[in-house]
Amino acid sequence: MSKQVVIVGGGVIGLLTAFNLAAEVDQVVVCDQGEVGRESSWAGGGIVSPLYPWRYSAAVTALAHWSQDFYPQLAAQLFASTGVDPEVHTTGLYWLDLDDQAEALAWAAREQRPLSAVDISAAYDAVPVLGAGFRQALFMAGVANVRNPRLVKSLKAALLALPNVTLREHCQISGFVREGGRVTGVQTQAGVLAADQVVLSAGAWSGDLLRTLGLGLPVEPVKGQMILFKCAKDFLPSMVLAKGRYAIPRRDGHILVGSTLEHEGYDKTPTGDALQSLKASAIDLLPALADASVVGHWAGLRPGSPEGIPYIGEVPGYSGLWLNCGHYRNGLVLAPASCQLLSDLLLARPPIIDPTPYAPQGRLG
């Protein structure tokens, strides 16, 4: 059994990895350059599904299905132990006027997912605030959203209650410590933090850190901006998605609308252009939002990766260094399965799914 595991990065992936490992190892230390859970895990929308699941590879689908099935019990466990409800809210999701509706239905039949075409009049009956002019709709009833700021708050509370877990916030990692072919710790401002195993789950910053070892990890920051409205609790009964933009209802009437895709490096500044674009999309989708005030506008950095397939597993030639990163737009969706798979591999247990598609082997420069 590993005595000490150091996790670099305290977003949902890092926190849930720590949560899974805590019962199996002596000590877990989570290091984050800021506050835990305040980057993309806080900034995202929290739909517990890829936006267009049929457009992804089987590797992403496998993680997504496992996670979707597991989320309700994870939320219940966290709520019971911390009193902080992550609010997994099952509303279903309508996709409107898709160009690839036939492909979506074929995927649903193949994967046995409850996605079906519905008459557009049924969509308007179910979502009366929907904008005019939509012609066709697909619906999946079981899709939920998780209130991601509450999820990270709940995970943080659960970890703080565990005597063998330490959260080190505002702890900048500058590199890795090696002895021979093994990684034995990380370099912090305060000196070396020793570890039997190191897990890199630093989101958009993961590629920069791995570069200190001369390894090329194709994970880069991709900016996304969101806006938030406050409406009546029953304003929007279901999530809706059209023309690449989505609206997500929270239980208390907050409506999130997103998101942009911008390659701007590490710049997280919200912009006026994005605000106007998102407001226009929101009003096109739900015209009544023209009379609602925007109560929030922010940006986050997704960990962009090729095809959105995360890196999960030990780094070849660097024993003791593990990756759990590169989830792109689906970190919240894929987190439960990704973190369970990483834990299975690190602890040499039978993995929940075939780990081959996520292995770093052959995927690093």
Short mmCIF file of C-alpha atoms in Angstrom, two decimals:
data_model
loop_
_atom_site.label_atom_id
_atom_site.label_comp_id
_atom_site.label_asym_id
_atom_site.label_seq_id
_atom_site.Cartn_x
_atom_site.Cartn_y
_atom_site.Cartn_z
CA MET A 1 0.00 0.00 0.00
CA SER A 2 1.29 3.46 -0.89
CA LYS A 3 2.15 5.51 2.16
CA GLN A 4 1.70 8.97 0.62
CA VAL A 5 0.02 10.05 -2.61
CA VAL A 6 0.40 13.65 -3.77
CA ILE A 7 -2.26 14.95 -6.16
CA VAL A 8 -1.33 18.01 -8.20
CA GLY A 9 -4.50 19.95 -8.97
CA GLY A 10 -7.59 20.35 -6.80
CA GLY A 11 -10.46 20.52 -9.27
CA VAL A 12 -13.22 17.94 -9.32
CA ILE A 13 -10.83 15.37 -10.84
CA GLY A 14 -8.17 15.89 -8.17
CA LEU A 15 -10.64 16.08 -5.28
CA LEU A 16 -12.56 13.00 -6.31
CA THR A 17 -9.32 11.09 -6.91
CA ALA A 18 -8.31 11.98 -3.35
CA PHE A 19 -11.72 10.93 -2.06
CA ASN A 20 -11.43 7.54 -3.76
CA LEU A 21 -7.86 6.91 -2.61
CA ALA A 22 -8.21 8.10 0.99
CA ALA A 23 -9.59 4.81 2.30
CA GLU A 24 -6.81 2.83 0.62
CA VAL A 25 -3.56 4.73 1.38
CA ASP A 26 -1.93 6.19 4.48
CA GLN A 27 -1.81 9.84 3.41
CA VAL A 28 -3.21 11.91 0.55
CA VAL A 29 -2.03 15.48 -0.10
CA VAL A 30 -3.85 17.65 -2.64
CA CYS A 31 -1.93 20.68 -3.89
CA ASP A 32 -3.55 23.49 -5.84
CA GLN A 33 -2.01 26.72 -7.11
CA GLY A 34 -5.15 28.60 -5.96
CA GLU A 35 -8.24 27.58 -4.06
CA VAL A 36 -9.43 24.04 -4.73
CA GLY A 37 -12.28 23.74 -7.18
CA ARG A 38 -12.15 27.33 -8.40
CA GLU A 39 -11.05 26.83 -12.01
CA SER A 40 -13.00 24.96 -14.71
CA SER A 41 -14.75 22.77 -12.12
CA TRP A 42 -16.44 25.88 -10.74
CA ALA A 43 -16.90 27.67 -14.07
CA GLY A 44 -18.61 24.95 -16.13
CA GLY A 45 -22.28 24.28 -16.64
CA GLY A 46 -22.48 20.86 -15.01
CA ILE A 47 -24.54 18.95 -17.60
CA VAL A 48 -24.03 15.27 -16.78
CA SER A 49 -23.69 14.37 -20.46
CA PRO A 50 -21.43 15.38 -23.31
CA LEU A 51 -23.25 18.12 -25.22
CA TYR A 52 -23.48 15.90 -28.31
CA PRO A 53 -22.68 12.40 -27.01
CA TRP A 54 -22.99 10.73 -30.43
CA ARG A 55 -20.11 12.84 -31.79
CA TYR A 56 -17.58 11.35 -29.37
CA SER A 57 -15.46 8.23 -29.47
CA ALA A 58 -16.34 5.01 -27.69
CA ALA A 59 -13.68 5.88 -25.10
CA VAL A 60 -15.54 9.01 -23.99
CA THR A 61 -18.88 7.20 -24.17
CA ALA A 62 -17.71 4.44 -21.84
CA LEU A 63 -16.62 6.92 -19.15
CA ALA A 64 -19.76 9.02 -19.59
CA HIS A 65 -22.18 6.10 -19.20
CA TRP A 66 -20.48 4.83 -16.04
CA SER A 67 -20.44 8.31 -14.53
CA GLN A 68 -24.04 9.12 -15.40
CA ASP A 69 -25.20 5.97 -13.65
CA PHE A 70 -23.00 6.68 -10.61
CA TYR A 71 -23.68 10.38 -10.04
CA PRO A 72 -26.90 10.05 -7.99
CA GLN A 73 -25.29 7.79 -5.39
CA LEU A 74 -22.14 9.96 -5.26
CA ALA A 75 -24.27 13.04 -4.60
CA ALA A 76 -26.31 11.21 -1.96
CA GLN A 77 -23.14 9.99 -0.22
CA LEU A 78 -21.59 13.47 -0.18
CA PHE A 79 -24.82 15.11 1.02
CA ALA A 80 -25.20 12.56 3.83
CA SER A 81 -21.63 13.01 5.05
CA THR A 82 -21.26 16.80 4.64
CA GLY A 83 -24.72 18.37 4.62
CA VAL A 84 -23.81 20.08 1.33
CA ASP A 85 -26.10 18.91 -1.48
CA PRO A 86 -24.40 18.83 -4.92
CA GLU A 87 -27.91 19.10 -6.38
CA VAL A 88 -27.93 16.45 -9.07
CA HIS A 89 -31.05 17.72 -10.86
CA THR A 90 -32.64 15.39 -13.41
CA THR A 91 -34.52 17.51 -15.95
CA GLY A 92 -33.93 15.80 -19.27
CA LEU A 93 -32.44 17.58 -22.28
CA TYR A 94 -33.95 18.78 -25.55
CA TRP A 95 -31.73 19.10 -28.62
CA LEU A 96 -33.31 21.37 -31.22
CA ASP A 97 -32.82 21.50 -35.01
CA LEU A 98 -29.79 19.23 -35.17
CA ASP A 99 -28.01 18.74 -38.50
CA ASP A 100 -27.07 15.19 -37.54
CA GLN A 101 -30.30 13.96 -35.97
CA ALA A 102 -30.15 10.65 -37.86
CA GLU A 103 -26.66 9.98 -36.51
CA ALA A 104 -27.85 10.81 -33.00
CA LEU A 105 -30.74 8.36 -33.21
CA ALA A 106 -28.51 5.65 -34.65
CA TRP A 107 -26.07 6.17 -31.76
CA ALA A 108 -28.91 5.94 -29.23
CA ALA A 109 -30.13 2.68 -30.73
CA ARG A 110 -26.62 1.23 -30.78
CA GLU A 111 -25.82 2.31 -27.21
CA GLN A 112 -29.32 1.60 -25.86
CA ARG A 113 -29.72 5.16 -24.55
CA PRO A 114 -33.21 6.66 -24.13
CA LEU A 115 -32.84 9.37 -26.79
CA SER A 116 -35.78 9.77 -29.14
CA ALA A 117 -37.30 12.15 -31.65
CA VAL A 118 -40.35 14.02 -30.36
CA ASP A 119 -42.87 16.12 -32.22
CA ILE A 120 -41.88 19.78 -32.00
CA SER A 121 -45.31 20.57 -30.56
CA ALA A 122 -44.54 18.24 -27.65
CA ALA A 123 -41.31 20.16 -26.99
CA TYR A 124 -43.23 23.44 -26.92
CA ASP A 125 -45.84 21.92 -24.60
CA ALA A 126 -43.09 20.72 -22.24
CA VAL A 127 -41.05 23.95 -22.43
CA PRO A 128 -43.57 26.78 -23.05
CA VAL A 129 -40.87 29.49 -22.80
CA LEU A 130 -39.03 28.09 -25.83
CA GLY A 131 -38.44 30.54 -28.66
CA ALA A 132 -40.47 30.32 -31.85
CA GLY A 133 -39.35 28.75 -35.10
CA PHE A 134 -37.75 25.48 -34.07
CA ARG A 135 -38.72 22.61 -36.35
CA GLN A 136 -37.50 19.37 -34.79
CA ALA A 137 -36.42 18.04 -31.39
CA LEU A 138 -34.71 15.12 -29.74
CA PHE A 139 -35.23 14.40 -26.04
CA MET A 140 -33.42 12.30 -23.45
CA ALA A 141 -35.34 12.06 -20.20
CA GLY A 142 -32.67 10.91 -17.78
CA VAL A 143 -30.08 13.67 -18.30
CA ALA A 144 -29.19 15.56 -15.13
CA ASN A 145 -27.12 18.56 -14.23
CA VAL A 146 -24.98 18.90 -11.15
CA ARG A 147 -24.52 22.24 -9.41
CA ASN A 148 -20.77 22.14 -9.78
CA PRO A 149 -19.83 24.88 -7.25
CA ARG A 150 -21.76 22.91 -4.64
CA LEU A 151 -20.16 19.65 -5.80
CA VAL A 152 -16.66 21.00 -5.20
CA LYS A 153 -17.76 22.52 -1.88
CA SER A 154 -19.15 19.15 -0.82
CA LEU A 155 -16.03 17.26 -1.92
CA LYS A 156 -13.82 19.75 -0.08
CA ALA A 157 -15.87 19.34 3.10
CA ALA A 158 -15.73 15.55 2.82
CA LEU A 159 -11.94 15.61 2.43
CA LEU A 160 -11.39 18.07 5.28
CA ALA A 161 -13.22 15.62 7.55
CA LEU A 162 -10.75 12.82 6.75
CA PRO A 163 -7.74 12.69 9.10
CA ASN A 164 -5.36 11.34 6.45
CA VAL A 165 -6.11 13.97 3.78
CA THR A 166 -4.37 17.36 3.58
CA LEU A 167 -5.45 20.15 1.25
CA ARG A 168 -2.63 22.57 0.41
CA GLU A 169 -4.13 25.57 -1.33
CA HIS A 170 -2.04 28.34 -2.91
CA CYS A 171 0.70 25.75 -3.29
CA GLN A 172 2.54 26.26 -6.58
CA ILE A 173 4.21 23.17 -8.06
CA SER A 174 7.22 23.95 -10.23
CA GLY A 175 8.30 20.43 -11.15
CA PHE A 176 8.79 16.82 -10.19
CA VAL A 177 11.49 15.14 -8.12
CA ARG A 178 13.09 12.04 -9.63
CA GLU A 179 15.34 9.30 -8.30
CA GLY A 180 16.51 7.15 -11.18
CA GLY A 181 13.51 6.31 -13.30
CA ARG A 182 11.03 7.00 -10.53
CA VAL A 183 9.15 10.16 -9.56
CA THR A 184 9.41 10.54 -5.79
CA GLY A 185 7.78 13.89 -5.13
CA VAL A 186 7.07 17.41 -6.31
CA GLN A 187 8.93 20.69 -5.94
CA THR A 188 6.96 23.42 -4.13
CA GLN A 189 7.89 26.96 -3.04
CA ALA A 190 8.44 25.55 0.45
CA GLY A 191 10.68 22.71 -0.74
CA VAL A 192 10.25 19.10 -1.78
CA LEU A 193 7.04 17.27 -0.98
CA ALA A 194 7.86 13.56 -1.03
CA ALA A 195 5.45 10.96 -2.36
CA ASP A 196 5.25 7.28 -3.20
CA GLN A 197 2.89 8.17 -6.06
CA VAL A 198 2.15 11.51 -7.76
CA VAL A 199 -1.10 12.11 -9.66
CA LEU A 200 -1.17 15.00 -12.13
CA SER A 201 -4.71 16.37 -12.42
CA ALA A 202 -3.99 20.03 -13.01
CA GLY A 203 -6.51 20.63 -15.79
CA ALA A 204 -5.38 23.16 -18.38
CA TRP A 205 -2.01 23.50 -16.63
CA SER A 206 -1.15 19.79 -16.85
CA GLY A 207 0.77 20.11 -20.13
CA ASP A 208 3.01 22.86 -18.72
CA LEU A 209 3.93 20.75 -15.71
CA LEU A 210 4.68 17.62 -17.71
CA ARG A 211 6.88 19.71 -19.99
CA THR A 212 9.29 20.14 -17.07
CA LEU A 213 10.15 16.47 -17.65
CA GLY A 214 10.62 17.04 -21.37
CA LEU A 215 7.34 15.30 -22.17
CA GLY A 216 4.76 16.67 -24.57
CA LEU A 217 1.20 16.39 -23.30
CA PRO A 218 -1.24 17.93 -25.80
CA VAL A 219 -3.45 19.58 -23.18
CA GLU A 220 -4.01 23.31 -23.61
CA PRO A 221 -6.33 25.95 -22.14
CA VAL A 222 -9.56 26.60 -24.05
CA LYS A 223 -11.53 29.54 -22.68
CA GLY A 224 -15.26 29.31 -22.14
CA GLN A 225 -17.58 32.09 -21.00
CA MET A 226 -20.95 31.68 -19.26
CA ILE A 227 -23.76 33.95 -18.14
CA LEU A 228 -26.28 33.45 -15.35
CA PHE A 229 -29.87 34.69 -15.09
CA LYS A 230 -32.26 34.55 -12.12
CA CYS A 231 -35.83 33.51 -12.89
CA ALA A 232 -38.76 31.87 -11.14
CA LYS A 233 -38.12 28.33 -9.93
CA ASP A 234 -40.48 26.83 -12.51
CA PHE A 235 -39.33 29.02 -15.44
CA LEU A 236 -37.41 26.30 -17.30
CA PRO A 237 -38.44 22.67 -16.66
CA SER A 238 -35.78 21.07 -18.86
CA MET A 239 -32.34 21.76 -20.27
CA VAL A 240 -32.39 22.91 -23.89
CA LEU A 241 -29.64 23.08 -26.51
CA ALA A 242 -29.69 24.71 -29.96
CA LYS A 243 -27.08 26.16 -32.31
CA GLY A 244 -24.25 25.10 -30.01
CA ARG A 245 -25.59 27.00 -26.98
CA TYR A 246 -27.42 25.58 -23.98
CA ALA A 247 -29.59 26.70 -21.09
CA ILE A 248 -29.43 24.85 -17.77
CA PRO A 249 -32.01 25.32 -14.98
CA ARG A 250 -30.92 25.08 -11.36
CA ARG A 251 -33.48 24.12 -8.72
CA ASP A 252 -33.69 27.67 -7.35
CA GLY A 253 -34.48 29.33 -10.68
CA HIS A 254 -30.99 30.30 -11.76
CA ILE A 255 -30.48 29.70 -15.50
CA LEU A 256 -26.98 29.19 -16.92
CA VAL A 257 -26.38 29.92 -20.59
CA GLY A 258 -23.15 28.95 -22.32
CA SER A 259 -20.69 28.68 -23.71
CA THR A 260 -17.95 30.10 -25.89
CA LEU A 261 -14.91 28.25 -27.24
CA GLU A 262 -11.86 30.55 -27.38
CA HIS A 263 -8.16 29.84 -27.78
CA GLU A 264 -6.75 32.75 -25.77
CA GLY A 265 -4.05 31.06 -23.70
CA TYR A 266 -4.50 31.52 -19.96
CA ASP A 267 -6.55 34.72 -20.26
CA LYS A 268 -9.76 34.31 -18.23
CA THR A 269 -11.06 37.86 -18.69
CA PRO A 270 -14.81 37.96 -19.47
CA THR A 271 -15.44 40.04 -22.59
CA GLY A 272 -18.24 42.31 -23.72
CA ASP A 273 -18.43 40.58 -27.10
CA ALA A 274 -19.01 37.21 -25.47
CA LEU A 275 -21.60 38.72 -23.12
CA GLN A 276 -23.58 40.12 -26.04
CA SER A 277 -23.27 36.88 -28.02
CA LEU A 278 -24.42 34.76 -25.08
CA LYS A 279 -27.33 37.12 -24.31
CA ALA A 280 -28.43 36.98 -27.94
CA SER A 281 -28.31 33.18 -27.89
CA ALA A 282 -30.21 33.10 -24.60
CA ILE A 283 -33.00 35.33 -25.92
CA ASP A 284 -33.20 33.39 -29.19
CA LEU A 285 -33.59 30.18 -27.18
CA LEU A 286 -35.79 31.58 -24.38
CA PRO A 287 -37.21 35.01 -25.36
CA ALA A 288 -38.47 35.78 -21.84
CA LEU A 289 -34.84 36.10 -20.74
CA ALA A 290 -34.86 39.52 -22.47
CA ASP A 291 -36.63 40.77 -19.35
CA ALA A 292 -34.33 38.94 -16.90
CA SER A 293 -31.15 40.50 -15.57
CA VAL A 294 -27.76 38.86 -15.96
CA VAL A 295 -26.58 38.19 -12.41
CA GLY A 296 -23.25 36.61 -13.36
CA HIS A 297 -20.76 36.49 -16.22
CA TRP A 298 -17.47 34.62 -15.97
CA ALA A 299 -14.86 32.66 -17.89
CA GLY A 300 -13.00 29.43 -17.22
CA LEU A 301 -10.27 27.38 -18.89
CA ARG A 302 -11.05 23.90 -20.14
CA PRO A 303 -8.20 21.37 -20.49
CA GLY A 304 -8.41 20.93 -24.26
CA SER A 305 -7.18 17.60 -25.61
CA PRO A 306 -7.32 15.66 -28.90
CA GLU A 307 -10.84 14.23 -29.37
CA GLY A 308 -11.55 15.03 -25.71
CA ILE A 309 -10.11 11.67 -24.61
CA PRO A 310 -8.50 12.07 -21.17
CA TYR A 311 -5.12 10.72 -20.12
CA ILE A 312 -5.56 8.21 -17.30
CA GLY A 313 -2.70 5.98 -16.21
CA GLU A 314 0.99 5.81 -15.32
CA VAL A 315 3.49 7.71 -17.45
CA PRO A 316 5.80 5.28 -19.30
CA GLY A 317 9.38 5.51 -18.06
CA TYR A 318 8.38 7.61 -15.04
CA SER A 319 7.31 5.09 -12.43
CA GLY A 320 5.17 6.64 -9.72
CA LEU A 321 3.79 9.45 -11.93
CA TRP A 322 0.16 9.13 -12.94
CA LEU A 323 -2.07 11.25 -15.17
CA ASN A 324 -5.77 12.01 -14.74
CA CYS A 325 -6.23 15.03 -16.99
CA GLY A 326 -7.24 16.31 -20.43
CA HIS A 327 -11.01 15.93 -20.11
CA TYR A 328 -11.67 19.03 -22.28
CA ARG A 329 -15.39 19.90 -22.13
CA ASN A 330 -16.43 16.86 -20.09
CA GLY A 331 -14.51 16.95 -16.81
CA LEU A 332 -17.63 17.06 -14.65
CA VAL A 333 -19.36 14.45 -16.81
CA LEU A 334 -16.48 11.99 -16.77
CA ALA A 335 -15.11 12.61 -13.27
CA PRO A 336 -16.65 9.67 -11.35
CA ALA A 337 -15.50 7.06 -13.88
CA SER A 338 -12.12 8.70 -14.53
CA CYS A 339 -11.27 8.88 -10.85
CA GLN A 340 -12.46 5.34 -10.17
CA LEU A 341 -10.40 4.05 -13.09
CA LEU A 342 -7.29 5.94 -11.94
CA SER A 343 -7.72 4.55 -8.44
CA ASP A 344 -8.16 1.02 -9.76
CA LEU A 345 -4.96 1.28 -11.80
CA LEU A 346 -2.88 2.90 -9.06
CA LEU A 347 -4.04 0.33 -6.50
CA ALA A 348 -3.62 -2.60 -8.95
CA ARG A 349 -7.30 -3.55 -8.79
CA PRO A 350 -9.40 -4.83 -11.69
CA PRO A 351 -10.41 -1.70 -13.62
CA ILE A 352 -14.06 -0.69 -14.02
CA ILE A 353 -13.62 -0.41 -17.81
CA ASP A 354 -10.88 -1.19 -20.31
CA PRO A 355 -8.12 1.36 -19.55
CA THR A 356 -6.35 1.03 -22.91
CA PRO A 357 -7.86 4.07 -24.74
CA TYR A 358 -6.79 6.46 -21.95
CA ALA A 359 -3.27 5.15 -21.34
CA PRO A 360 -0.49 7.73 -21.77
CA GLN A 361 1.55 5.08 -23.62
CA GLY A 362 2.03 6.26 -27.20
CA ARG A 363 0.05 9.48 -26.69
CA LEU A 364 2.81 11.74 -25.31
CA GLY A 365 5.36 13.67 -27.32
#
